[in-house]
């Protein structure tokens, strides 16, 4: 019931509960065993002791209580760290309560030591402990501890200080901490908590265009032979061998011919140009069909099975747009926007134009469009796809994604959605709030140490309870000036940072070969793979070509061997005297997985052109492992295998060139 427009505040006020999303209208997010902090303001009138508890409610409605601690008594600020041990929809609340034992312990100690009301206070203590036995279920061993304390509190032949000591002993306090005596329990609202599988937070992605894997150029005819699912499957052992978890496929559907794009996004496609796989749909079918040159459903199923046998999950691009030849254009013209001249509007992102694509208009017949997309998604789920990378979700209604993700989760809670939304922060955050497990980010455009630090601190604190970042140094659409001009060193630096700053990152195929040339005037690759085949001649020696596959293998091995790199909220930034250096550590982060004993320290020279040196200033206590400011520690570099003994201010020298890596990835252990 409301009180003049207000919800009742409760006998013990509980306010400012965090982390919640949109006042609890949407769930807080975490994965199984992910540690996260819950905080609240809890207080009461007068001077009696107050306490607080987090109550986690699992999917079977069983309750799990976690004691909170008061970090700032003056402000009534309480916190604790919690985790949930299985998937499903949980909830949590904070309960504030009056603490009779805490009140007596404080008052009794003060009065008895002052010789005031000694016998009265000892008797009141005994009665509080009797209540603790009568009103709270507890094991016999704990009952015996309290019973003994009661007897000793009433042992009038003994000194008062001795009797008091029995009532406030460590044993008694431990018993009452485990199962406290609580009065006037007042609960906050219950807030939804969505617990998902760990892949929703942690994973190494590898992107391929299936048609390029195994594609061969015939120099005699001047024509390409396309790759297929079968030839792409031959690449899977190498991808798995580098330690990736997910192989992500760009669209594999039929491609339209009307307004087909040619090389480098030109409008004059040749007869044999394959077109953009994002121009989905032809007479061979639409979003629920396969490009006939890639193979049939048996071939796709075999690809998925072979990926799974290699320990890889398959992610598929979901691009909700249509070529002019898509069956929807004739069967459901109402799915699109018709202009005043009767033509269907093609996609634009000024100054970019996509004449080969019609965007779907979700406002014309939303119910029909929703149902059609849901059917499409189910087709791919039934063929083993449990991860979707969604193309441009910010150009579709947020409420549509909320409905679709929730509807799929009813029967397939294991499905994960990655939002490719390089757009305004409020849209990126809204998409995460309504269900997207992961999001592309601005990482590609954050280059300085200050920019990276500010951005990752935001992602690991302010939005970590609902938005999970996925860092990509490049994509098939993005090649930043830093990557165009930084050469091999830039590729080493940005992949290392992506792999260690956050738990999910991705690599676009060809990164191993340092593909840095851009289309003039654009932040994208020259001879973009979206518009043509690529034969990267895997496994062949090409003079002068870089091969960073060993570097990527090292990064993924470090991520698998060191649990601290598999979590988001456990990052600490440190200082360096040279502004070109980014220094951070990750310690712990997950419950019951060994990460509480794992610390990794990363030191990166962000200048890809010059060797630089600097003195570091490390916050040793933040490294964990019981280190204090004056301690020394063993620093073993996972990049080179070198090992040193460091203190809080080591000097480092890093940069490009033979024998000089630009990044240290340090496993920290006690010396």
XYZ file of C-alpha atoms in Angstrom:
671
model
C 0.000 0.000 0.000
C 1.147 3.532 -0.722
C 1.297 6.362 1.789
C 0.339 9.598 0.039
C 2.073 8.478 -3.136
C 4.983 6.765 -1.355
C 5.855 3.162 -0.736
C 6.205 2.443 3.017
C 9.783 2.965 4.113
C 9.839 0.161 6.679
C 10.757 0.145 10.350
C 14.460 0.082 9.453
C 14.954 2.263 6.336
C 16.735 0.533 3.438
C 17.591 2.947 0.635
C 19.840 3.344 -2.410
C 20.222 -0.375 -3.195
C 22.771 -1.064 -5.920
C 23.381 -2.505 -8.476
C 19.961 -2.215 -10.026
C 18.953 -1.330 -13.569
C 16.359 1.356 -14.203
C 15.047 1.169 -10.632
C 14.578 -2.583 -10.978
C 12.514 -2.436 -14.166
C 15.193 -4.557 -15.864
C 17.412 -7.286 -14.407
C 20.857 -6.851 -12.999
C 23.183 -9.185 -14.916
C 25.969 -11.564 -13.890
C 27.278 -14.954 -14.928
C 27.650 -18.070 -12.824
C 30.118 -17.498 -9.965
C 30.801 -13.888 -10.935
C 31.528 -11.787 -7.870
C 29.766 -8.443 -7.649
C 29.169 -5.899 -4.907
C 25.768 -5.100 -3.434
C 25.431 -1.878 -1.463
C 22.670 -0.010 0.370
C 22.051 2.733 2.885
C 20.651 1.201 6.087
C 20.088 3.085 9.367
C 17.632 3.611 12.195
C 16.637 6.154 14.793
C 18.405 6.393 18.120
C 21.520 4.493 19.113
C 20.513 0.829 18.945
C 22.622 -1.360 16.683
C 21.437 -1.919 13.148
C 22.593 -4.510 10.639
C 21.965 -5.538 7.043
C 21.783 -8.687 4.925
C 21.585 -9.429 1.216
C 19.057 -12.134 0.417
C 19.580 -13.949 -2.888
C 16.568 -15.927 -4.101
C 17.415 -18.693 -6.563
C 15.199 -19.942 -9.432
C 13.616 -22.501 -7.060
C 12.723 -19.719 -4.569
C 15.278 -20.907 -2.018
C 16.831 -18.013 -0.082
C 20.560 -17.492 0.512
C 21.594 -14.855 3.052
C 24.882 -12.941 2.868
C 25.928 -10.640 5.700
C 26.792 -7.049 4.838
C 29.434 -4.836 6.458
C 29.179 -1.147 7.289
C 31.862 0.734 5.378
C 30.864 4.195 6.548
C 28.912 4.317 9.808
C 28.359 8.054 9.492
C 26.571 7.605 6.189
C 24.995 4.206 6.912
C 26.695 2.717 3.861
C 26.674 -1.102 3.780
C 28.304 -3.421 1.242
C 29.105 -7.041 0.584
C 30.231 -9.271 -2.261
C 27.893 -11.946 -3.584
C 27.680 -14.486 -6.388
C 25.119 -16.915 -7.751
C 26.113 -20.509 -8.434
C 23.797 -21.459 -11.298
C 21.985 -20.059 -14.294
C 18.460 -18.746 -14.252
C 16.345 -15.817 -13.125
C 17.187 -14.947 -9.527
C 16.234 -11.969 -7.417
C 17.862 -10.133 -4.563
C 16.860 -7.749 -1.831
C 18.511 -6.039 1.110
C 17.075 -6.477 4.583
C 17.791 -3.996 7.354
C 17.224 -5.148 10.907
C 17.655 -4.163 14.517
C 20.441 -6.127 16.215
C 19.579 -6.847 19.880
C 22.842 -8.648 20.545
C 24.914 -5.887 18.921
C 23.068 -3.299 21.013
C 23.668 -5.238 24.241
C 27.315 -5.957 23.416
C 28.011 -2.250 22.987
C 25.949 -0.968 25.919
C 26.900 -3.806 28.228
C 30.614 -3.362 27.610
C 30.457 0.406 28.218
C 28.329 0.175 31.375
C 29.999 -2.811 32.993
C 33.471 -1.366 32.455
C 32.167 1.837 34.074
C 30.571 -0.100 36.953
C 27.056 1.029 36.030
C 24.052 -1.378 36.293
C 26.464 -4.298 36.249
C 24.140 -7.122 37.333
C 21.275 -5.744 35.261
C 23.390 -5.608 32.101
C 24.744 -9.131 32.616
C 21.222 -10.487 33.080
C 19.996 -8.660 29.978
C 22.853 -10.221 28.065
C 21.834 -13.680 29.222
C 18.244 -13.029 28.132
C 19.335 -11.846 24.680
C 21.266 -15.096 24.217
C 18.255 -17.098 25.403
C 16.202 -15.404 22.718
C 18.910 -16.250 20.219
C 18.433 -19.931 21.117
C 14.640 -19.883 21.213
C 13.927 -17.753 18.134
C 16.579 -18.911 15.652
C 17.236 -22.441 14.388
C 20.875 -23.361 14.878
C 22.956 -26.564 15.157
C 23.448 -28.237 18.574
C 27.097 -27.192 18.731
C 26.122 -23.544 18.449
C 23.348 -23.963 21.014
C 25.921 -25.404 23.405
C 28.201 -22.382 22.939
C 25.368 -19.963 23.703
C 24.102 -22.032 26.633
C 27.561 -22.031 28.192
C 27.790 -18.249 27.755
C 24.409 -17.796 29.435
C 25.524 -19.888 32.411
C 28.724 -17.908 32.768
C 26.932 -14.556 32.440
C 24.803 -15.536 35.457
C 27.724 -16.956 37.489
C 27.523 -14.275 40.194
C 30.473 -15.749 42.092
C 32.816 -14.730 39.271
C 34.126 -11.249 38.490
C 31.945 -9.095 36.268
C 34.670 -8.691 33.638
C 34.974 -12.464 33.344
C 31.227 -12.906 32.960
C 31.109 -10.123 30.327
C 33.975 -11.746 28.437
C 31.920 -14.944 28.178
C 29.017 -13.052 26.596
C 31.120 -11.221 24.032
C 33.624 -13.976 23.232
C 34.754 -14.606 19.661
C 32.891 -17.929 19.673
C 29.615 -16.285 20.647
C 30.033 -13.556 18.062
C 30.779 -16.120 15.337
C 27.638 -18.093 16.243
C 25.457 -14.981 16.072
C 27.111 -13.789 12.883
C 26.265 -17.122 11.228
C 22.613 -16.949 12.328
C 21.802 -13.609 13.927
C 18.922 -12.676 16.184
C 17.013 -10.093 14.135
C 14.231 -7.653 15.068
C 12.075 -5.335 12.969
C 13.323 -6.839 9.730
C 12.620 -4.401 6.878
C 13.185 -5.404 3.271
C 13.890 -3.372 0.198
C 11.941 -4.259 -2.937
C 13.103 -7.438 -4.663
C 15.142 -6.800 -7.785
C 15.539 -9.219 -10.721
C 18.955 -10.839 -11.199
C 19.650 -12.689 -14.450
C 22.441 -15.266 -14.091
C 23.829 -16.592 -17.372
C 26.467 -19.002 -18.554
C 30.040 -17.744 -18.469
C 30.304 -17.422 -22.246
C 27.983 -14.419 -21.908
C 30.904 -12.643 -20.217
C 34.063 -14.395 -21.363
C 35.226 -15.532 -24.774
C 37.722 -15.105 -27.587
C 35.992 -14.552 -30.935
C 37.419 -15.166 -34.406
C 35.565 -13.783 -37.430
C 35.603 -15.355 -40.896
C 33.863 -14.925 -44.238
C 33.095 -18.579 -45.055
C 33.231 -17.907 -48.784
C 36.879 -16.806 -48.490
C 38.040 -19.870 -46.569
C 39.236 -22.125 -49.364
C 38.565 -19.612 -52.128
C 40.982 -19.991 -55.052
C 41.710 -17.571 -57.894
C 42.163 -19.179 -61.294
C 44.835 -17.186 -63.089
C 43.965 -18.740 -66.442
C 40.276 -17.820 -66.407
C 40.522 -14.793 -64.141
C 37.688 -16.204 -62.024
C 37.327 -17.152 -58.388
C 36.292 -20.507 -57.026
C 34.317 -19.814 -53.870
C 35.029 -21.346 -50.512
C 32.373 -23.575 -48.987
C 31.328 -24.793 -45.560
C 33.465 -27.852 -46.223
C 36.583 -25.820 -47.059
C 35.904 -23.387 -44.210
C 35.777 -26.347 -41.849
C 39.372 -27.115 -42.794
C 40.328 -23.836 -41.130
C 38.722 -24.751 -37.792
C 41.679 -26.680 -36.292
C 43.941 -23.648 -36.807
C 41.395 -21.319 -35.215
C 40.969 -23.656 -32.253
C 44.718 -24.161 -32.115
C 45.179 -20.429 -31.531
C 42.904 -20.789 -28.505
C 39.754 -19.092 -29.721
C 36.377 -20.054 -28.245
C 33.966 -18.794 -30.895
C 34.093 -18.824 -34.689
C 31.863 -16.049 -35.985
C 30.429 -16.311 -39.502
C 29.358 -13.292 -41.504
C 25.989 -13.872 -43.251
C 25.781 -17.159 -45.141
C 22.509 -16.482 -46.981
C 21.792 -16.014 -50.699
C 22.975 -12.628 -52.025
C 20.893 -10.400 -54.260
C 21.992 -9.255 -57.697
C 20.059 -5.988 -58.009
C 22.365 -3.039 -57.291
C 25.035 -5.531 -56.282
C 28.177 -3.825 -55.027
C 31.547 -4.358 -56.658
C 35.038 -4.163 -55.239
C 35.569 -1.495 -52.579
C 31.851 -0.706 -52.395
C 31.581 0.490 -55.997
C 28.288 0.517 -57.901
C 29.688 -1.164 -61.009
C 29.830 -4.790 -60.003
C 31.190 -7.210 -62.545
C 29.349 -10.328 -63.596
C 31.465 -12.448 -61.264
C 31.687 -10.147 -58.243
C 30.187 -12.026 -55.287
C 28.450 -8.998 -53.739
C 28.078 -8.139 -50.104
C 26.786 -10.955 -47.876
C 24.810 -8.256 -46.059
C 22.642 -7.778 -49.176
C 20.573 -10.766 -48.108
C 18.081 -12.559 -50.310
C 17.595 -13.808 -53.830
C 15.444 -16.282 -55.701
C 17.299 -18.944 -53.677
C 15.779 -17.677 -50.439
C 16.238 -15.245 -47.601
C 17.369 -15.223 -43.970
C 16.368 -18.832 -43.404
C 18.301 -20.115 -46.441
C 21.920 -20.860 -47.305
C 23.889 -19.463 -50.217
C 23.870 -22.425 -52.607
C 27.562 -22.000 -53.429
C 28.476 -22.521 -49.763
C 26.651 -25.831 -49.516
C 23.440 -27.302 -48.174
C 22.108 -27.863 -44.702
C 24.023 -31.106 -44.274
C 27.211 -29.184 -45.043
C 26.332 -26.462 -42.537
C 25.462 -29.014 -39.847
C 28.757 -30.765 -40.478
C 30.589 -27.439 -40.094
C 28.885 -26.816 -36.750
C 29.660 -30.338 -35.565
C 33.312 -30.041 -36.566
C 33.542 -26.700 -34.770
C 32.073 -28.213 -31.626
C 34.523 -31.109 -31.858
C 37.315 -28.505 -31.815
C 35.841 -26.820 -28.727
C 34.428 -23.921 -30.749
C 30.950 -22.433 -30.634
C 29.513 -21.040 -33.862
C 28.213 -17.482 -33.906
C 26.167 -16.230 -36.848
C 25.560 -12.710 -38.109
C 21.910 -11.673 -37.839
C 21.452 -8.785 -40.268
C 17.800 -7.763 -40.494
C 17.807 -6.170 -43.918
C 17.019 -7.368 -47.421
C 18.355 -7.075 -50.923
C 15.828 -5.931 -53.543
C 15.640 -9.605 -54.567
C 14.683 -10.953 -51.132
C 11.449 -12.995 -51.101
C 10.073 -10.597 -48.469
C 10.082 -7.754 -51.008
C 7.373 -9.441 -53.093
C 5.690 -11.498 -50.370
C 5.665 -8.778 -47.694
C 6.240 -5.353 -49.257
C 4.694 -3.880 -46.114
C 7.920 -4.849 -44.304
C 9.678 -1.926 -46.024
C 9.360 1.824 -46.473
C 7.760 2.980 -49.717
C 8.770 6.448 -50.863
C 6.556 9.032 -52.559
C 7.619 7.871 -56.008
C 6.623 4.272 -55.230
C 10.175 3.005 -54.818
C 11.396 1.199 -51.739
C 13.900 3.173 -49.692
C 17.371 1.685 -49.556
C 19.667 1.924 -46.551
C 21.692 5.040 -45.868
C 24.085 6.184 -43.166
C 25.071 9.537 -44.630
C 27.408 9.935 -46.352
C 27.390 6.148 -46.851
C 24.767 4.679 -49.160
C 23.795 1.014 -49.404
C 21.783 0.764 -52.603
C 21.890 -3.037 -52.423
C 19.995 -3.142 -49.122
C 16.432 -2.367 -48.042
C 16.056 -1.749 -44.289
C 13.081 -3.346 -42.578
C 10.427 -0.904 -41.322
C 9.259 -2.270 -37.985
C 6.421 0.239 -37.672
C 4.319 -0.908 -40.616
C 3.282 -4.388 -39.466
C 5.235 -5.049 -36.266
C 3.426 -8.239 -35.246
C 4.096 -9.899 -38.597
C 7.732 -8.797 -38.677
C 8.324 -9.943 -35.097
C 6.893 -13.365 -35.884
C 8.904 -13.709 -39.090
C 12.199 -12.842 -37.411
C 11.451 -15.223 -34.554
C 10.949 -18.014 -37.097
C 14.274 -17.175 -38.728
C 16.147 -17.230 -35.431
C 14.664 -20.597 -34.532
C 15.903 -22.100 -37.791
C 19.483 -21.335 -36.823
C 19.068 -22.401 -33.219
C 17.765 -25.737 -34.477
C 20.960 -26.061 -36.520
C 23.236 -25.542 -33.540
C 23.797 -21.774 -33.510
C 23.573 -20.451 -29.945
C 25.328 -17.091 -30.421
C 24.168 -14.244 -32.648
C 26.219 -11.212 -33.610
C 23.521 -8.685 -34.514
C 24.289 -6.205 -37.275
C 23.235 -2.610 -36.541
C 20.683 -3.356 -33.811
C 20.466 0.372 -33.050
C 18.557 0.899 -36.301
C 15.703 -1.296 -35.073
C 13.289 -0.576 -32.204
C 14.672 -1.336 -28.761
C 11.338 -2.845 -27.737
C 11.650 -5.364 -30.571
C 14.964 -6.630 -29.198
C 13.539 -6.770 -25.703
C 10.720 -8.977 -26.955
C 12.864 -11.176 -29.217
C 15.639 -11.885 -26.696
C 13.145 -12.615 -23.932
C 11.029 -14.852 -26.150
C 14.059 -16.878 -27.238
C 15.307 -17.126 -23.640
C 12.133 -18.885 -22.528
C 13.138 -22.076 -24.347
C 16.802 -21.327 -25.078
C 18.366 -19.406 -22.174
C 21.797 -20.446 -23.438
C 21.529 -18.179 -26.500
C 23.860 -15.155 -26.426
C 23.422 -11.899 -28.328
C 26.241 -9.494 -29.282
C 25.176 -5.991 -30.313
C 27.152 -4.388 -33.126
C 25.998 -0.921 -32.152
C 28.685 1.707 -32.722
C 26.336 4.525 -31.817
C 25.318 6.913 -29.063
C 25.948 5.778 -25.483
C 22.284 5.838 -24.461
C 21.344 3.468 -27.282
C 24.226 1.099 -26.540
C 23.225 1.038 -22.884
C 19.531 0.584 -23.657
C 20.239 -2.422 -25.869
C 22.269 -3.990 -23.063
C 19.570 -3.266 -20.511
C 16.868 -5.026 -22.534
C 18.827 -8.207 -23.086
C 21.973 -8.075 -25.225
C 24.606 -10.020 -23.313
C 27.531 -8.276 -25.010
C 28.232 -5.101 -26.922
C 30.831 -3.835 -29.323
C 32.421 -0.712 -27.863
C 34.429 2.420 -28.638
C 37.649 0.541 -27.872
C 38.939 0.869 -31.432
C 38.970 4.667 -31.068
C 40.435 4.898 -27.546
C 44.179 5.177 -28.085
C 45.853 7.083 -25.254
C 46.444 5.732 -21.772
C 44.089 8.333 -20.292
C 41.323 7.498 -22.785
C 41.620 3.769 -22.242
C 41.735 4.076 -18.476
C 38.686 6.323 -18.297
C 36.692 4.100 -20.649
C 37.540 0.778 -18.996
C 36.859 2.207 -15.538
C 33.408 3.175 -16.796
C 32.786 -0.268 -18.291
C 34.055 -2.168 -15.247
C 32.138 -0.141 -12.670
C 29.301 2.092 -13.873
C 27.758 -0.291 -16.425
C 29.228 -3.702 -15.533
C 25.987 -4.884 -13.916
C 24.164 -4.877 -17.247
C 26.536 -4.131 -20.163
C 29.404 -6.463 -21.055
C 32.031 -5.110 -23.461
C 33.617 -6.999 -26.321
C 36.846 -5.393 -27.587
C 37.843 -5.657 -31.257
C 41.046 -3.989 -32.547
C 39.669 -4.128 -36.113
C 36.579 -5.496 -37.843
C 35.660 -5.988 -41.489
C 34.212 -2.451 -41.303
C 36.777 -0.714 -39.086
C 40.454 0.041 -39.593
C 41.409 3.070 -37.492
C 44.294 5.440 -38.290
C 46.261 3.936 -35.382
C 46.071 0.511 -37.051
C 46.756 1.934 -40.517
C 49.993 3.616 -39.460
C 51.254 1.588 -36.500
C 52.356 -1.532 -38.345
C 53.099 -4.763 -36.540
C 53.611 -3.080 -33.175
C 50.124 -1.567 -33.296
C 48.643 -4.992 -33.993
C 50.573 -6.517 -31.089
C 49.576 -3.750 -28.680
C 45.900 -3.545 -29.536
C 45.310 -7.303 -29.514
C 47.116 -7.646 -26.176
C 45.060 -4.876 -24.602
C 41.791 -6.208 -26.037
C 42.565 -9.670 -24.667
C 43.486 -8.505 -21.157
C 41.492 -5.359 -20.377
C 38.140 -7.150 -20.696
C 37.096 -10.825 -20.699
C 35.628 -10.889 -24.241
C 37.499 -9.787 -27.314
C 37.541 -10.529 -31.027
C 39.912 -10.828 -33.959
C 38.932 -10.391 -37.608
C 40.668 -12.949 -39.781
C 43.730 -11.577 -41.524
C 44.825 -9.719 -38.412
C 47.620 -12.289 -38.152
C 49.011 -10.950 -41.414
C 48.892 -7.298 -40.275
C 46.451 -6.229 -42.971
C 46.802 -2.467 -42.514
C 46.095 -0.842 -45.880
C 42.963 1.289 -45.925
C 40.692 2.439 -48.701
C 41.731 6.050 -49.340
C 39.720 8.452 -47.224
C 38.034 5.691 -45.221
C 38.601 3.884 -41.925
C 38.179 0.488 -43.513
C 40.325 -2.067 -45.298
C 41.371 -1.638 -48.879
C 39.840 -4.365 -51.056
C 37.262 -4.971 -48.355
C 36.298 -8.604 -47.935
C 32.635 -7.621 -47.826
C 32.795 -7.146 -51.593
C 35.270 -9.746 -52.823
C 36.924 -13.065 -52.102
C 40.194 -13.310 -50.190
C 42.725 -16.089 -50.507
C 45.060 -15.586 -47.569
C 47.112 -18.650 -48.496
C 47.020 -20.059 -44.993
C 49.958 -22.255 -44.191
C 52.035 -20.977 -47.095
C 55.193 -18.947 -46.763
C 54.725 -15.529 -48.323
C 57.945 -13.458 -48.356
C 57.685 -10.339 -46.212
C 54.349 -11.292 -44.690
C 53.914 -11.139 -40.924
C 52.426 -14.024 -38.975
C 51.027 -13.118 -35.562
C 49.276 -16.449 -34.998
C 51.838 -17.335 -32.328
C 51.161 -14.034 -30.571
C 47.396 -14.655 -30.568
C 47.994 -18.182 -29.304
C 50.055 -16.769 -26.428
C 47.312 -14.268 -25.540
C 44.585 -16.899 -25.500
C 46.752 -19.285 -23.497
C 47.304 -16.551 -20.914
C 43.543 -15.957 -20.740
C 42.834 -19.638 -20.175
C 45.669 -20.209 -17.705
C 44.891 -17.127 -15.608
C 41.346 -16.894 -14.237
C 41.777 -13.238 -13.307
C 41.709 -12.370 -17.039
C 38.278 -13.975 -17.396
C 36.434 -11.351 -15.356
C 35.446 -7.705 -15.879
C 35.007 -6.008 -12.502
C 38.411 -6.901 -11.009
C 40.674 -4.355 -12.709
C 42.986 -1.822 -11.022
C 44.979 0.835 -12.853
C 48.475 1.813 -11.757
C 50.702 4.773 -12.523
C 53.628 5.312 -14.896
C 55.772 8.401 -15.214
C 55.602 8.253 -19.020
C 52.131 9.047 -20.382
C 52.613 6.605 -23.251
C 52.302 3.676 -20.842
C 49.115 1.961 -19.719
C 49.524 -0.133 -16.549
C 46.810 -2.257 -14.966
C 46.353 -5.428 -12.969
C 43.598 -7.994 -12.580
C 43.258 -9.985 -9.381
C 40.622 -12.530 -8.430
C 37.149 -11.854 -9.748
C 35.331 -15.178 -9.714
C 34.184 -17.316 -6.828
C 35.539 -20.816 -6.219
C 37.622 -20.893 -9.390
C 41.112 -20.230 -8.092
C 41.162 -16.646 -9.340
C 41.466 -15.338 -5.789
C 45.054 -16.613 -5.947
C 45.762 -15.253 -9.435
C 47.136 -11.830 -10.368
C 48.193 -10.577 -13.785
C 49.898 -7.197 -14.321
C 49.963 -5.672 -17.812
C 52.395 -2.928 -18.858
C 52.012 -1.565 -22.399
C 53.890 1.086 -24.349
C 51.107 2.529 -26.506
C 53.514 4.205 -28.915
C 53.898 1.746 -31.826
C 56.754 3.726 -33.368
C 59.331 4.169 -30.588
C 60.993 2.218 -27.801
C 60.262 4.013 -24.531
C 61.150 3.556 -20.898
C 59.436 4.590 -17.694
C 59.377 4.157 -13.941
C 56.202 2.448 -12.736
C 54.419 3.230 -9.476
C 52.496 0.110 -8.482
C 49.793 -0.113 -5.823
C 51.160 -3.317 -4.314
C 48.235 -4.033 -1.931
C 45.878 -3.926 -4.945
C 47.853 -6.762 -6.533
C 46.484 -9.026 -3.801
C 48.399 -12.071 -2.584
C 48.987 -10.308 0.748
C 51.530 -7.899 -0.727
C 52.235 -4.700 1.173
C 53.907 -1.488 0.042
C 57.431 -2.549 0.998
C 57.228 -6.094 -0.389
C 58.966 -7.448 -3.473
C 57.368 -9.939 -5.853
C 58.248 -12.344 -8.644
C 57.309 -10.978 -12.076
C 57.219 -13.624 -14.802
C 56.534 -12.276 -18.285
C 54.095 -14.504 -20.157
C 55.165 -12.860 -23.429
C 58.885 -13.661 -23.297
C 59.220 -16.117 -20.412
C 61.647 -13.775 -18.632
C 61.394 -13.423 -14.878
C 62.449 -10.655 -12.491
C 62.032 -9.604 -8.876
C 60.165 -6.287 -8.777
C 59.293 -3.788 -6.077
C 56.656 -1.074 -6.235
C 58.701 1.129 -8.575
C 60.407 -0.961 -11.281
C 61.820 0.573 -14.445
C 60.652 -0.916 -17.754
C 61.638 -0.417 -21.377
C 59.256 -1.511 -24.114
C 58.718 -0.880 -27.783
C 58.776 -2.129 -31.350
C 61.695 -3.915 -32.897
C 63.583 -7.163 -32.842
C 63.827 -8.578 -29.345
C 61.813 -5.704 -27.887
C 58.127 -6.448 -27.340
C 55.762 -3.505 -26.704
C 53.849 -5.252 -23.873
C 54.606 -7.100 -20.647
C 51.930 -9.531 -19.431
C 53.200 -10.368 -15.960
C 52.139 -13.245 -13.755
C 52.586 -11.936 -10.212
C 53.626 -14.295 -7.407
C 55.088 -13.812 -3.954
C 58.883 -13.717 -4.103
